[in-house]
PDB file of C-alpha atoms in Angstrom:
ATOM      1  CA  MET A   1      99.205 205.328 203.577  1.00 35.00           C
ATOM      2  CA  ILE A   2      99.632 206.214 199.878  1.00 42.00           C
ATOM      3  CA  ASP A   3      97.646 208.937 198.081  1.00 46.00           C
ATOM      4  CA  GLY A   4      95.089 209.099 200.886  1.00 47.00           C
ATOM      5  CA  MET A   5      94.313 205.374 200.739  1.00 49.00           C
ATOM      6  CA  SER A   6      94.237 203.327 203.913  1.00 54.00           C
ATOM      7  CA  SER A   7      96.614 200.379 204.213  1.00 66.00           C
ATOM      8  CA  ALA A   8      94.129 198.528 206.437  1.00 90.00           C
ATOM      9  CA  THR A   9      93.079 195.067 205.336  1.00 95.00           C
ATOM     10  CA  PRO A  10      89.546 195.062 203.915  1.00 97.00           C
ATOM     11  CA  ARG A  11      86.828 193.410 206.010  1.00 97.00           C
ATOM     12  CA  LEU A  12      84.267 190.889 204.756  1.00 98.00           C
ATOM     13  CA  ARG A  13      80.819 190.852 206.354  1.00 98.00           C
ATOM     14  CA  ILE A  14      78.425 187.954 205.731  1.00 98.00           C
ATOM     15  CA  ASP A  15      74.789 188.947 206.170  1.00 97.00           C
ATOM     16  CA  PRO A  16      72.189 188.191 207.407  1.00 97.00           C
ATOM     17  CA  HIS A  17      74.432 186.448 209.978  1.00 96.00           C
ATOM     18  CA  GLY A  18      76.590 189.463 210.829  1.00 97.00           C
ATOM     19  CA  TRP A  19      79.832 187.455 210.678  1.00 97.00           C
ATOM     20  CA  THR A  20      82.960 189.450 209.852  1.00 97.00           C
ATOM     21  CA  THR A  21      86.537 188.608 208.990  1.00 97.00           C
ATOM     22  CA  GLU A  22      89.538 190.096 207.236  1.00 97.00           C
ATOM     23  CA  ALA A  23      89.656 189.762 203.442  1.00 97.00           C
ATOM     24  CA  PRO A  24      93.286 190.274 202.375  1.00 96.00           C
ATOM     25  CA  GLY A  25      93.624 191.197 198.708  1.00 91.00           C
ATOM     26  CA  GLN A  26      95.584 188.050 197.839  1.00 95.00           C
ATOM     27  CA  LEU A  27      92.624 185.827 198.844  1.00 97.00           C
ATOM     28  CA  THR A  28      89.299 185.488 197.091  1.00 97.00           C
ATOM     29  CA  LEU A  29      86.270 186.301 199.217  1.00 97.00           C
ATOM     30  CA  LEU A  30      85.464 182.575 199.243  1.00 97.00           C
ATOM     31  CA  GLU A  31      88.955 181.772 200.581  1.00 97.00           C
ATOM     32  CA  ALA A  32      88.835 184.566 203.182  1.00 97.00           C
ATOM     33  CA  ALA A  33      85.501 183.247 204.443  1.00 97.00           C
ATOM     34  CA  ALA A  34      86.834 179.675 204.556  1.00 96.00           C
ATOM     35  CA  PHE A  35      89.881 180.731 206.623  1.00 95.00           C
ATOM     36  CA  ALA A  36      87.437 182.254 209.112  1.00 96.00           C
ATOM     37  CA  GLY A  37      85.437 179.021 209.343  1.00 97.00           C
ATOM     38  CA  ILE A  38      82.591 180.275 207.139  1.00 97.00           C
ATOM     39  CA  GLU A  39      81.381 178.025 204.366  1.00 96.00           C
ATOM     40  CA  LEU A  40      79.799 179.832 201.428  1.00 96.00           C
ATOM     41  CA  PRO A  41      77.951 177.836 198.768  1.00 93.00           C
ATOM     42  CA  SER A  42      80.437 176.983 195.985  1.00 93.00           C
ATOM     43  CA  SER A  43      81.341 174.380 193.423  1.00 92.00           C
ATOM     44  CA  CYS A  44      83.705 175.174 190.522  1.00 90.00           C
ATOM     45  CA  ARG A  45      85.809 177.899 192.190  1.00 87.00           C
ATOM     46  CA  ASN A  46      86.603 179.420 188.784  1.00 87.00           C
ATOM     47  CA  GLY A  47      83.654 181.730 188.144  1.00 87.00           C
ATOM     48  CA  THR A  48      81.620 179.610 185.754  1.00 86.00           C
ATOM     49  CA  CYS A  49      79.093 177.500 187.700  1.00 91.00           C
ATOM     50  CA  ARG A  50      77.537 180.431 189.622  1.00 93.00           C
ATOM     51  CA  ALA A  51      76.892 178.298 192.727  1.00 93.00           C
ATOM     52  CA  CYS A  52      78.482 181.016 194.890  1.00 94.00           C
ATOM     53  CA  ILE A  53      76.598 184.010 193.450  1.00 95.00           C
ATOM     54  CA  CYS A  54      75.736 186.546 196.171  1.00 95.00           C
ATOM     55  CA  LEU A  55      74.300 190.008 196.315  1.00 97.00           C
ATOM     56  CA  MET A  56      76.981 192.496 197.344  1.00 98.00           C
ATOM     57  CA  PRO A  57      75.085 195.431 198.898  1.00 98.00           C
ATOM     58  CA  ALA A  58      78.320 197.230 199.831  1.00 97.00           C
ATOM     59  CA  GLY A  59      81.954 197.171 198.812  1.00 97.00           C
ATOM     60  CA  ALA A  60      84.240 196.951 195.833  1.00 95.00           C
ATOM     61  CA  VAL A  61      85.926 193.905 194.299  1.00 96.00           C
ATOM     62  CA  ARG A  62      88.276 193.044 191.472  1.00 95.00           C
ATOM     63  CA  TYR A  63      88.023 189.771 189.599  1.00 93.00           C
ATOM     64  CA  GLU A  64      90.890 187.421 188.833  1.00 88.00           C
ATOM     65  CA  ILE A  65      89.344 186.596 185.455  1.00 85.00           C
ATOM     66  CA  PRO A  66      88.382 189.156 182.787  1.00 80.00           C
ATOM     67  CA  TRP A  67      84.655 188.524 182.779  1.00 76.00           C
ATOM     68  CA  PRO A  68      83.246 186.223 185.466  1.00 79.00           C
ATOM     69  CA  GLY A  69      79.991 184.321 184.900  1.00 88.00           C
ATOM     70  CA  LEU A  70      77.758 187.317 185.605  1.00 91.00           C
ATOM     71  CA  SER A  71      75.525 189.124 183.149  1.00 91.00           C
ATOM     72  CA  VAL A  72      75.829 192.884 182.660  1.00 90.00           C
ATOM     73  CA  ASP A  73      72.515 193.282 184.514  1.00 94.00           C
ATOM     74  CA  GLU A  74      73.686 191.122 187.444  1.00 94.00           C
ATOM     75  CA  ARG A  75      76.855 193.189 187.808  1.00 91.00           C
ATOM     76  CA  ARG A  76      74.836 196.399 187.666  1.00 93.00           C
ATOM     77  CA  GLU A  77      72.438 195.032 190.318  1.00 96.00           C
ATOM     78  CA  GLY A  78      75.366 194.300 192.660  1.00 95.00           C
ATOM     79  CA  TYR A  79      75.836 190.545 192.324  1.00 96.00           C
ATOM     80  CA  CYS A  80      79.251 189.031 192.923  1.00 95.00           C
ATOM     81  CA  LEU A  81      81.001 185.672 192.490  1.00 95.00           C
ATOM     82  CA  PRO A  82      83.061 185.276 195.687  1.00 97.00           C
ATOM     83  CA  CYS A  83      85.121 182.407 194.247  1.00 96.00           C
ATOM     84  CA  VAL A  84      86.939 184.787 191.866  1.00 96.00           C
ATOM     85  CA  ALA A  85      86.431 188.159 193.615  1.00 96.00           C
ATOM     86  CA  HIS A  86      89.074 189.948 195.696  1.00 97.00           C
ATOM     87  CA  ALA A  87      88.128 192.758 198.080  1.00 97.00           C
ATOM     88  CA  MET A  88      89.367 196.223 197.167  1.00 96.00           C
ATOM     89  CA  ALA A  89      87.518 197.751 200.134  1.00 97.00           C
ATOM     90  CA  ASP A  90      85.271 196.479 202.907  1.00 97.00           C
ATOM     91  CA  VAL A  91      82.663 194.123 201.405  1.00 98.00           C
ATOM     92  CA  THR A  92      79.242 192.950 202.565  1.00 98.00           C
ATOM     93  CA  LEU A  93      77.749 189.817 201.009  1.00 98.00           C
ATOM     94  CA  LEU A  94      74.173 188.694 201.422  1.00 97.00           C
ATOM     95  CA  ALA A  95      74.621 184.925 201.799  1.00 96.00           C
ATOM     96  CA  PRO A  96      71.749 183.376 203.790  1.00 95.00           C
ATOM     97  CA  GLY A  97      73.017 179.888 202.868  1.00 94.00           C
ATOM     98  CA  ALA A  98      76.401 180.429 204.522  1.00 96.00           C
ATOM     99  CA  LEU A  99      77.324 178.135 207.400  1.00 96.00           C
ATOM    100  CA  ARG A 100      79.893 178.295 210.164  1.00 94.00           C
ATOM    101  CA  VAL A 101      82.079 175.196 210.109  1.00 87.00           C
ATOM    102  CA  GLY A 102      80.550 172.705 212.523  1.00 75.00           C
ATOM    103  CA  GLU A 103      76.994 174.060 212.196  1.00 66.00           C
ATOM    104  CA  THR A 104      74.205 172.593 210.144  1.00 62.00           C
ATOM    105  CA  SER A 105      71.428 174.514 208.435  1.00 58.00           C
ATOM    106  CA  LEU A 106      69.160 173.469 211.332  1.00 53.00           C
ATOM    107  CA  ASP A 107      71.371 175.149 213.964  1.00 52.00           C
ATOM    108  CA  PRO A 108      70.475 178.693 214.995  1.00 52.00           C
ATOM    109  CA  PRO A 109      72.872 181.224 213.394  1.00 50.00           C
ATOM    110  CA  SER A 110      75.817 182.413 215.473  1.00 50.00           C
ATOM    111  CA  LYS A 111      75.784 186.101 216.318  1.00 50.00           C
ATOM    112  CA  GLY A 112      79.449 186.921 215.825  1.00 49.00           C
ATOM    113  CA  MET A 113      82.920 185.684 215.170  1.00 45.00           C
ATOM    114  CA  ALA A 114      85.345 184.601 217.853  1.00 41.00           C
TER     115      ALA A 114
END
């Protein structure tokens, strides 16, 4: 622990599903979700297409590019681009379109991670 900060790996929670996984700082939120078998909507993976845009009701992120494809208002309202965002603390994303690998949008949502 340095200067009162925890060395614990941040957690990523995907709501409304309630899925959680670790989100190590070297991975984007999109990559962390993918390693846990969670598919978030995405396309370009460089912060420009906005296909992955999610509301982030809790948490803190840093971006790997100086100004991702979000407006000032979207950032203020709590939106995030998981394809270029890295967790700095535990993060919650509202991503109703997320899927667990092997599920289809017609399957009932899983209630937890294995």
